[in-house]
Short mmCIF file of C-alpha atoms in Angstrom, two decimals:
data_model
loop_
_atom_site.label_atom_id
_atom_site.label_comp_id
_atom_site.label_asym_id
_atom_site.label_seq_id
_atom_site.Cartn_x
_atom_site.Cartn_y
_atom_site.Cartn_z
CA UNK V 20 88.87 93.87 99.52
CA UNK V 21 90.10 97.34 98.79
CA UNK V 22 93.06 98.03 96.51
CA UNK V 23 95.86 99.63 96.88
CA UNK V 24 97.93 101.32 94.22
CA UNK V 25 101.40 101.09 93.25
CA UNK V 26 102.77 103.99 91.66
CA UNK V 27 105.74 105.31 89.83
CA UNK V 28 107.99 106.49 92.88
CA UNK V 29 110.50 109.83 92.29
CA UNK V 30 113.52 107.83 91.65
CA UNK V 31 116.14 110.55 91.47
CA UNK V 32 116.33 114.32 91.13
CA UNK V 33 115.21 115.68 87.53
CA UNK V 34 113.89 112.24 86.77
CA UNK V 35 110.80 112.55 85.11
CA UNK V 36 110.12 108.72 84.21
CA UNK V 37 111.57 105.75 83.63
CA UNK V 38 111.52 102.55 81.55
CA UNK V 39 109.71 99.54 82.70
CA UNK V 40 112.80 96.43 82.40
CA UNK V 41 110.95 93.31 83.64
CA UNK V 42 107.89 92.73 86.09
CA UNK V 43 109.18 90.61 89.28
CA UNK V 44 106.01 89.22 90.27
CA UNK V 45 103.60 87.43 88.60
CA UNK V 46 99.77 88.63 88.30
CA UNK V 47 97.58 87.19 90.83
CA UNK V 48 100.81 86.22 93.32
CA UNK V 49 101.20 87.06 96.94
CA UNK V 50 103.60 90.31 98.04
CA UNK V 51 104.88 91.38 100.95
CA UNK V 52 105.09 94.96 101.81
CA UNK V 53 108.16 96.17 100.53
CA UNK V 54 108.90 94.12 97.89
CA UNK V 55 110.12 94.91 94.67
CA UNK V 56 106.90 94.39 92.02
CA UNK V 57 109.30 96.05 89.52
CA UNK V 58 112.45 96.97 87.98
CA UNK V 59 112.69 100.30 85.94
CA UNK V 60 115.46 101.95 84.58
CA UNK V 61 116.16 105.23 84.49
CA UNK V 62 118.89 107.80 82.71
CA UNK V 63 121.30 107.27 86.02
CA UNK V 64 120.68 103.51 86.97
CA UNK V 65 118.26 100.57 87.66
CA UNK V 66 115.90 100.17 90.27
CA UNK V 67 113.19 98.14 92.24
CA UNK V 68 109.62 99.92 92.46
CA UNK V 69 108.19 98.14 95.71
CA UNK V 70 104.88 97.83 97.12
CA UNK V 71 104.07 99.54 100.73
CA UNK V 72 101.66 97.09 101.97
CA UNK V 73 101.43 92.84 101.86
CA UNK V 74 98.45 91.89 99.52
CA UNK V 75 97.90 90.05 96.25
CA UNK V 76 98.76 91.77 92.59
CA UNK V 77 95.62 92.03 91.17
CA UNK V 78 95.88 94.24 88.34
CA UNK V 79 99.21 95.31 86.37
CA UNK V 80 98.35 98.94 84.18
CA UNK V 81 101.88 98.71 82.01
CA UNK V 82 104.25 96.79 79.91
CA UNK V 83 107.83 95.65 80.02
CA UNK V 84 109.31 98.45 77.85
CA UNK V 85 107.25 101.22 78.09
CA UNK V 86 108.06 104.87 79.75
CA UNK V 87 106.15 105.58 82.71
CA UNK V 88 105.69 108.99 84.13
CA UNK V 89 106.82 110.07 87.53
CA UNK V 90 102.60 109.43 89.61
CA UNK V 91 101.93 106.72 87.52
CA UNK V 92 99.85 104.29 88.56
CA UNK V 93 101.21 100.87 87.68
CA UNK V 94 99.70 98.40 89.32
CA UNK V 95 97.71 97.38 92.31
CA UNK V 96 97.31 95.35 95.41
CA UNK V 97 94.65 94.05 97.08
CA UNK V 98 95.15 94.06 100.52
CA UNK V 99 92.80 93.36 104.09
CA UNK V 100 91.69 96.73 105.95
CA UNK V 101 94.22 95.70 108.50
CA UNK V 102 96.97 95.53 106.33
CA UNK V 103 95.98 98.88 104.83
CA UNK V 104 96.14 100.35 108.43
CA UNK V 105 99.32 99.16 109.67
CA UNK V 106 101.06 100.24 106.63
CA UNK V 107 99.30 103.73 106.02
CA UNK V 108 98.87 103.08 102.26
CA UNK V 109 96.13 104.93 100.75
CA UNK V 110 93.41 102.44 99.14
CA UNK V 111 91.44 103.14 96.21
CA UNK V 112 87.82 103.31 96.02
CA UNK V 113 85.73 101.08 94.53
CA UNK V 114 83.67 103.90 93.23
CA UNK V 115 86.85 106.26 92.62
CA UNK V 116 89.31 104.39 90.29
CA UNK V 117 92.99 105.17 89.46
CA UNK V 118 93.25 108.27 87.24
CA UNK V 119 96.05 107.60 84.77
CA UNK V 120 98.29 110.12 83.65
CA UNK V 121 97.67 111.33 80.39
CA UNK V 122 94.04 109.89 80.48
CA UNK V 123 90.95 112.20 80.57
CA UNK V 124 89.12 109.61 82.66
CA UNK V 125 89.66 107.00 85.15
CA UNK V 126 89.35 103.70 84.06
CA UNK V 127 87.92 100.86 86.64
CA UNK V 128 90.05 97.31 86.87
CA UNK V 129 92.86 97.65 84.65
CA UNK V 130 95.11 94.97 84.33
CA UNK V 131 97.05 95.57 81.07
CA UNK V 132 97.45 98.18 78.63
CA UNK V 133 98.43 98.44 75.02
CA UNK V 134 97.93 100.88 71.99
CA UNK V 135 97.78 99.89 68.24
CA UNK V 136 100.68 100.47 66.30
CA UNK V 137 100.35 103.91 64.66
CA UNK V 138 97.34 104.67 66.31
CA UNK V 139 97.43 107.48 69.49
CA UNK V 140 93.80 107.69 69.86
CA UNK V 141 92.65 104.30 71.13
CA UNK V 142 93.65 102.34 73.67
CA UNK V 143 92.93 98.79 74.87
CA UNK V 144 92.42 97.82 78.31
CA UNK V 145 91.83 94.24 79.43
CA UNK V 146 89.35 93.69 81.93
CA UNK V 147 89.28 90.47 83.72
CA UNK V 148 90.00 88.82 80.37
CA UNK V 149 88.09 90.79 78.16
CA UNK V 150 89.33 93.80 75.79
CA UNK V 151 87.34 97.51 75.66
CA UNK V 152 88.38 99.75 73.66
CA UNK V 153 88.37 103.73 75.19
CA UNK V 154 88.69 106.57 73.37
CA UNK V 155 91.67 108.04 75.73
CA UNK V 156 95.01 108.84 75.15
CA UNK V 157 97.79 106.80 75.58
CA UNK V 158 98.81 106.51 79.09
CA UNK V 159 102.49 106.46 78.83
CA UNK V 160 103.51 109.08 76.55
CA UNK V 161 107.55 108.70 75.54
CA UNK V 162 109.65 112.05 75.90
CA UNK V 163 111.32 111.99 72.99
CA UNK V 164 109.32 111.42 69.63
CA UNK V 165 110.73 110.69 66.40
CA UNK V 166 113.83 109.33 64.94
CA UNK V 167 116.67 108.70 66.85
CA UNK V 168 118.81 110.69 64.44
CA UNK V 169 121.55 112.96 66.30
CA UNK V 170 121.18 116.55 65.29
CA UNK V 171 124.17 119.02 65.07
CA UNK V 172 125.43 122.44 63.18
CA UNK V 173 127.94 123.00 59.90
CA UNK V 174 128.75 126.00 58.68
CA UNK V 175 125.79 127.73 60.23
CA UNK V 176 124.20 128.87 63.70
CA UNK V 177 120.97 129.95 62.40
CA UNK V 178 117.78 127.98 62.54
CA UNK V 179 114.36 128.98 60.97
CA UNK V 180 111.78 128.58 63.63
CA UNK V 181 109.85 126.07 60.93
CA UNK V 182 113.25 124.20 61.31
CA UNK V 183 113.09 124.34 64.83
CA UNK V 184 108.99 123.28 65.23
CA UNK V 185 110.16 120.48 62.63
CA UNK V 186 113.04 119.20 64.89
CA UNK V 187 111.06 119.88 68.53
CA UNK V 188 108.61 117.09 66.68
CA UNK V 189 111.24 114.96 66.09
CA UNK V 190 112.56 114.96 69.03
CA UNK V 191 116.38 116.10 67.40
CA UNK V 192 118.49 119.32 68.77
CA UNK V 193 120.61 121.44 67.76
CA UNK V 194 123.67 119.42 68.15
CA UNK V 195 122.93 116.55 66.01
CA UNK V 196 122.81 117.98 62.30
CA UNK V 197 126.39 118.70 62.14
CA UNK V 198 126.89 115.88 59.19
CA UNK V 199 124.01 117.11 56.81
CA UNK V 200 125.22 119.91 54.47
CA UNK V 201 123.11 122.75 54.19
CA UNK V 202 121.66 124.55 50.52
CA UNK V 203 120.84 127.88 52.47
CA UNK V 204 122.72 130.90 53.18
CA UNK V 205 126.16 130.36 54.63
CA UNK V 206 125.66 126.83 54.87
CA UNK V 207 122.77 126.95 57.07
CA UNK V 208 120.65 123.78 56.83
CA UNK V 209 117.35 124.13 55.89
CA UNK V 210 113.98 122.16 56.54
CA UNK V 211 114.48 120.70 52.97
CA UNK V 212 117.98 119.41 53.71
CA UNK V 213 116.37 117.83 56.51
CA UNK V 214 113.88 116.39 55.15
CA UNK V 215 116.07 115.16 52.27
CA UNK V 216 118.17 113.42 55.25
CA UNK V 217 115.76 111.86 56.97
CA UNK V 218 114.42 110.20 53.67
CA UNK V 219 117.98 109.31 52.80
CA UNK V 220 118.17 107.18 56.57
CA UNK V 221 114.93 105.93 56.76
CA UNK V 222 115.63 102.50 55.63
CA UNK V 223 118.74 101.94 57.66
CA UNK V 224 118.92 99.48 60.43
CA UNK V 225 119.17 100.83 63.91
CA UNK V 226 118.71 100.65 67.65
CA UNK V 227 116.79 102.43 70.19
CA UNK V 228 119.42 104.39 72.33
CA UNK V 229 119.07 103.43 76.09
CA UNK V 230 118.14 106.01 78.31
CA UNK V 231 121.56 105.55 79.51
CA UNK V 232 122.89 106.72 76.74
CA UNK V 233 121.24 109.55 76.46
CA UNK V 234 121.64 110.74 79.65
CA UNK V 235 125.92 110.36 78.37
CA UNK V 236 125.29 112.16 75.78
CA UNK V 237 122.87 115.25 77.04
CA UNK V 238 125.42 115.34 79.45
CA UNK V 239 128.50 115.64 77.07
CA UNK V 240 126.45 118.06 75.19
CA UNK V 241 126.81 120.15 78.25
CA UNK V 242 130.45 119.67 79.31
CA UNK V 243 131.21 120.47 75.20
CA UNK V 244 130.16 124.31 75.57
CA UNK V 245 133.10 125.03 77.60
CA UNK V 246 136.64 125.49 76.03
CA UNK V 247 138.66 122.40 77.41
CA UNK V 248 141.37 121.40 76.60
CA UNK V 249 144.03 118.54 77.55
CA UNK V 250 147.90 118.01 79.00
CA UNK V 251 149.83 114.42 79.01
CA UNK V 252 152.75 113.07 80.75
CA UNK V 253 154.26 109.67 81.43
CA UNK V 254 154.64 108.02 84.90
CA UNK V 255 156.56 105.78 86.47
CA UNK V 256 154.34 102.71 87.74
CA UNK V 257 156.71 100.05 88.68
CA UNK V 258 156.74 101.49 92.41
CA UNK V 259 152.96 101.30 92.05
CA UNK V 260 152.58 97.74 90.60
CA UNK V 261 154.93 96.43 93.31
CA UNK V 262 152.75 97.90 96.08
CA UNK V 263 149.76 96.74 94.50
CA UNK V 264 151.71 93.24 94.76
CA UNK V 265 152.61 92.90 97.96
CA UNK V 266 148.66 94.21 99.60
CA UNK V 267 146.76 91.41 100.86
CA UNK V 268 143.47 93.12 99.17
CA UNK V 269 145.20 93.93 95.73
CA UNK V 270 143.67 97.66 95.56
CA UNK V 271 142.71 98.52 91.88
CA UNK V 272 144.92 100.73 90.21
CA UNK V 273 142.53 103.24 89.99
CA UNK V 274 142.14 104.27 93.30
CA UNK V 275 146.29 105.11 93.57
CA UNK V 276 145.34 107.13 91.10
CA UNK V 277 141.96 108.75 93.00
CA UNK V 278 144.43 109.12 96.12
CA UNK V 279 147.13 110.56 94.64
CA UNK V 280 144.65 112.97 92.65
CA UNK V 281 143.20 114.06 95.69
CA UNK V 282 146.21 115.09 97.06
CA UNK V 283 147.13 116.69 94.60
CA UNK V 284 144.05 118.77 94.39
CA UNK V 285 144.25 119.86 98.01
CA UNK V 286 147.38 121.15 97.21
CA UNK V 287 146.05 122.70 94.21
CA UNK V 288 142.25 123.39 94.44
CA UNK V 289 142.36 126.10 92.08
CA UNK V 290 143.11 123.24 89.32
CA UNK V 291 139.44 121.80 90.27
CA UNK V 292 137.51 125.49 90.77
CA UNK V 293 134.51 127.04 88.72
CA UNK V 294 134.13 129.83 86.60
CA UNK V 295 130.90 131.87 87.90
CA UNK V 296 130.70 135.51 86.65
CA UNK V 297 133.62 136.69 87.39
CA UNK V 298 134.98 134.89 90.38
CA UNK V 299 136.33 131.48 90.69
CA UNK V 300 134.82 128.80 93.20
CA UNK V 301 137.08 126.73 94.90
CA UNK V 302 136.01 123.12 95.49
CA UNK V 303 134.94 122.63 99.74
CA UNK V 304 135.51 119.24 99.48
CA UNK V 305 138.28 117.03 97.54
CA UNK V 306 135.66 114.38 96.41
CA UNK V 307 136.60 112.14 93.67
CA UNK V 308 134.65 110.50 91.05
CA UNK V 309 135.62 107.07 89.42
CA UNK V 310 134.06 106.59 85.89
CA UNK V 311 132.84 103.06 85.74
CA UNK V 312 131.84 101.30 82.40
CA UNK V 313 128.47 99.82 82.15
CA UNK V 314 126.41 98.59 79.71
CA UNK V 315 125.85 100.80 77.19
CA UNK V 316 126.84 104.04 79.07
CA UNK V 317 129.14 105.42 82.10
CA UNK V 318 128.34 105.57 86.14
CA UNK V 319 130.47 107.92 88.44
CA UNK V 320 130.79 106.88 92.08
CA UNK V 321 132.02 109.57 94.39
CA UNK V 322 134.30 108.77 96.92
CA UNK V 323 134.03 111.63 99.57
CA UNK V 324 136.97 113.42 101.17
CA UNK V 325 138.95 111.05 99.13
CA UNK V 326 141.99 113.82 100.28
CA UNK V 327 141.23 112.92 103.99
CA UNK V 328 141.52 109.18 103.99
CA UNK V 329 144.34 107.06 103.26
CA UNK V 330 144.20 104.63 100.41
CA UNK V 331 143.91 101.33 102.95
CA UNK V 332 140.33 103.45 104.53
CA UNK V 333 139.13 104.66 101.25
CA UNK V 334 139.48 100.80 99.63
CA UNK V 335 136.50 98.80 101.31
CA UNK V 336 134.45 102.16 100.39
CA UNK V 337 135.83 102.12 96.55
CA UNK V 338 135.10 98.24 95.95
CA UNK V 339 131.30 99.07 97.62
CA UNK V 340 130.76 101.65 94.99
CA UNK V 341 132.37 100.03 91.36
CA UNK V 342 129.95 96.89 92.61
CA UNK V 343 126.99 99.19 92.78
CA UNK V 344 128.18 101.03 89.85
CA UNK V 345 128.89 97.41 87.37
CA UNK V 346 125.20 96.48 88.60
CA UNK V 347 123.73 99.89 87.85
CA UNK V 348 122.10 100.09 91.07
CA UNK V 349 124.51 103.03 92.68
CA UNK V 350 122.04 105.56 94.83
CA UNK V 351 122.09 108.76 92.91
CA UNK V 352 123.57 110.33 96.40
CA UNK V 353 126.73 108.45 96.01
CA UNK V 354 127.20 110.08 91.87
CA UNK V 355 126.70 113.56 93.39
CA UNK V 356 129.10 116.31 94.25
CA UNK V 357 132.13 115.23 92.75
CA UNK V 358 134.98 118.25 92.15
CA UNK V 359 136.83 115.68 89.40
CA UNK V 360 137.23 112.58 88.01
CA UNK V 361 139.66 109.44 87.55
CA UNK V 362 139.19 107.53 84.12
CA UNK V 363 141.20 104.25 83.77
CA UNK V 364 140.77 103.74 80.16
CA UNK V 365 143.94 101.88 80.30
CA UNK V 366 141.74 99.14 81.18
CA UNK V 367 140.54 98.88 77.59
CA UNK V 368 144.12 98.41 76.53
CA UNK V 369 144.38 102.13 75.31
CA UNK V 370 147.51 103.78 75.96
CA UNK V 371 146.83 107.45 75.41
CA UNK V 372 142.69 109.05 75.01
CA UNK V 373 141.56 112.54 75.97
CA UNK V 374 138.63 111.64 78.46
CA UNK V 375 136.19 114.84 78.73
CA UNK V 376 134.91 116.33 81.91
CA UNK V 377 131.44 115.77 83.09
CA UNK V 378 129.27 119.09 83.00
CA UNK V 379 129.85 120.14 87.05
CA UNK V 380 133.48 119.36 86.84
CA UNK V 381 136.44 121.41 85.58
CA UNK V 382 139.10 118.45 85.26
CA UNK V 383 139.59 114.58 84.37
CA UNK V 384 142.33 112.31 85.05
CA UNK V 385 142.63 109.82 82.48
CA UNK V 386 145.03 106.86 82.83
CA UNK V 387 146.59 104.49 80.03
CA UNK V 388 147.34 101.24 80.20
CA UNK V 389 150.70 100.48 81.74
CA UNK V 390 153.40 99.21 79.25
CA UNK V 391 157.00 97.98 79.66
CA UNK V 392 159.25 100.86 77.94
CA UNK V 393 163.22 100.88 78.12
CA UNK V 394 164.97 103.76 79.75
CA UNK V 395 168.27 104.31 79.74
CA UNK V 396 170.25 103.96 83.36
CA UNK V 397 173.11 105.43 84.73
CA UNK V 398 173.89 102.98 87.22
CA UNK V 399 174.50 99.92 84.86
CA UNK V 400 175.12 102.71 81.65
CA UNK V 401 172.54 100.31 79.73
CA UNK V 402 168.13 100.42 78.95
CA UNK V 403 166.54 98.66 81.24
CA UNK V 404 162.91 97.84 80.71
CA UNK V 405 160.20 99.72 82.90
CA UNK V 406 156.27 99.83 83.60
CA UNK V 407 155.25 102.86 82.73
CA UNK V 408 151.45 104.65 81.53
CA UNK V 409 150.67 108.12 80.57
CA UNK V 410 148.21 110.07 82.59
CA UNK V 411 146.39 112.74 80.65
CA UNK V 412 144.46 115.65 82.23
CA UNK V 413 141.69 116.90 80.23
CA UNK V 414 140.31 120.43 82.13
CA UNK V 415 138.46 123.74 81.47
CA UNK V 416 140.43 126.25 80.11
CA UNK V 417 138.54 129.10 81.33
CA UNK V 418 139.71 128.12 84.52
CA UNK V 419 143.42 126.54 84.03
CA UNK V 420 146.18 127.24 81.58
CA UNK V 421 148.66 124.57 80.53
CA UNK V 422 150.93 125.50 83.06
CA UNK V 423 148.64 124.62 85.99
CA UNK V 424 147.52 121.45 84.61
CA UNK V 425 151.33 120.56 84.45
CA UNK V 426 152.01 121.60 88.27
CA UNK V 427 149.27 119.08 88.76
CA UNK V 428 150.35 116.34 87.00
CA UNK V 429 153.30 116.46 87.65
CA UNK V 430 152.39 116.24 91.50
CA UNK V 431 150.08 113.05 90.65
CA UNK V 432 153.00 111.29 89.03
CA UNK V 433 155.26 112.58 92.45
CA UNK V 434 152.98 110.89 94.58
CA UNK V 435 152.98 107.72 92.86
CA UNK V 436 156.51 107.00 93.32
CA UNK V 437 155.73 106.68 97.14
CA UNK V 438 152.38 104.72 97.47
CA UNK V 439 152.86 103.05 100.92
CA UNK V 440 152.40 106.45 101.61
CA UNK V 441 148.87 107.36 99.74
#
């Protein structure tokens, strides 16, 4: 029967591969068309790779933990010439095998694939239980080489282009060799220093950074080029607390604070614009992004028009998204587009942080955990303990000075005080 192959989908704008997590189905099993063969991982989330026609897994081209490319071919089916009809999948030839990416020639009834250690110039294929050995290079080729060392600048902006060549091999920018001193001129650090470095490290322990967390970092890289800066204030959260009490769905905390912040910013929009040439774009849309903590790394649902619907119509929406978010399966349409963002570290038990905005935005809201604080009252002439939790704004200052992130803050905390009507 003809086969039919499965191959490494476009999971996301900008993605250019992902990592193989675990393969769903066993070799040699039944699938339906469909159904998720398996689950990758990407910088922005975890997905299912599925087949498009019923069949039987015949042959599986990749391992749990490597990178594949975007075209890959992982796998294939073998499926009826009916089956291949109704679906529209494209067989493969018997004559015509899969060309793998990377590989100067196709290779006929692959069903595994590994490389020796150290060695980038043979690979092993098993072929119905046996093991050839081609002269190809390796299929999957990962995007960053090297050490996982981060790279930065101290004392110096200049790098030699040997230094540069040295670090492109390495896979190590610009930003992560802030902590080695440099011998040259003015501090700059040198290839030696480098090298020196990287000799120094080379025996201690460490971890492979997820794609995850790479994608946080590349994109705090980013958001770090602009001058930001940040503005704090307490707020009053008993009236919140008691609302939150007396709901039959117990909304999250968070999303007062998403509400409120979206009013706030309708009223304000020039508190969430961007800095383009010379001109200032103001946000069309007030939508909100919730930072979410997963493993090893951050996911941002976007709640849209977040200014437009009250908290009660927003809340079935919000709980949708954190799930998707906690699982690390949230579409990368729903982490799009947001003008700002609402970070609850107060969940963590910190009271006060300076959260940083994400590249496209020009303001977070972060919130601290609440705390009961006395406050002195009039009305009894004694200090009474309430909840309260500072909010802290971090924004870009190109954009906003610290009086505007006040006027907006200071509107947040208004807004809490009445949240039966958020």
């Amino acid at each position: 029967m003809p086969k039919v192959p499965i191959l490494m989908p476009q999971l996301g704008e900008s993605i250019a591969e992902a990592t193989v997590l675990r393969q769903l189905v066993p070799l040699g099993q039944p699938v339906e068309a469909d159904q998720e063969i398996f689950e990758v991982e990407t910088n922005k989330a975890t997905m299912g790779v599925t087949t498009m026609c019923s069949g039987t897994l015949t042959d599986v081209l990749i391992h749990e933990g490597d990178s594949v490319v975007v075209g890959s071919c992982m796998a294939m089916i073998e499926a009826t010439e009916k089956e291949i009809e109704r679906s529209g999948a494209r067989p493969i030839s018997d004559d015509v095998p899969p060309t793998l990416p990377g590989s100067p020639e196709s290779v006929p009834n692959l069903s595994s694939v590994s490389s020796s250690d150290g060695d980038q110039s043979g690979v092993h294929f098993q072929v119905s239980g046996e093991y050839r050995e081609q002269n190809v290079s390796p299929v999957v080729q990962p995007s960053v080489r090297g050490l996982p060392v981060p790279v930065g600048m101290k004392g110096a902006h200049y790098l030699s282009p040997r230094m540069r060549a040295r670090m492109d091999e390495l896979g190590m920018r610009a930003s992560d060799i802030a902590f080695i001193t440099g011998s040259g001129a003015g501090g700059r650090v040198t290839i030696d220093d480098l090298e020196e470095f990287l000799n120094y490290v080379k025996e201690w322990p460490t971890k492979k950074a997820s794609m995850m967390r790479m994608a946080v970092a590349d994109s705090m890289r980013r958001s770090w080029t602009r001058p930001l800066a940040s503005a704090g204030r307490p707020v009053y959260m008993d009236p919140v607390l008691k609302h939150r009490r007396n709901h039959p769905k117990k909304p999250g905390v968070t999303l007062y604070f998403v509400r409120a912040l979206a009013l706030a910013l309708a009223e304000y929009p020039e508190c969430a614009g961007y800095l383009v040439g010379e001109k200032i774009l103001m946000p069309r849309a007030i939508d909100i992004g919730v930072a979410v903590q997963v493993a090893d790394g951050v996911m941002v649902p976007v709640l849209r028009q977040a200014n437009e619907f009250t908290l009660n119509e927003l809340l079935d929406e919000y709980n949708r998204l954190v799930a998707l978010a906690r699982s690390r399966r949230l579409p990368q349409s729903d982490q799009k587009g947001g003008i700002a963002t609402v970070s609850n570290f107060g969940g963590f038990g910190l009271t006060t942080a300076a959260p940083m905005p994400m590249p496209s935005e020009s303001v977070i809201l972060g919130v601290g955990a609440v705390t009961k604080e006395p406050v002195w009252s009039d009305e009894v002439e004694a200090f009474i303990p309430v909840s309260m939790a500072n909010i802290v704004g971090s924004f870009d200052h190109r954009v906003i000075d610290g009086g505007d992130a006040g006027k907006l803050l200071r509107r947040v905390a208004e807004l809490l005080q009445r949240p039966e009507y958020l």
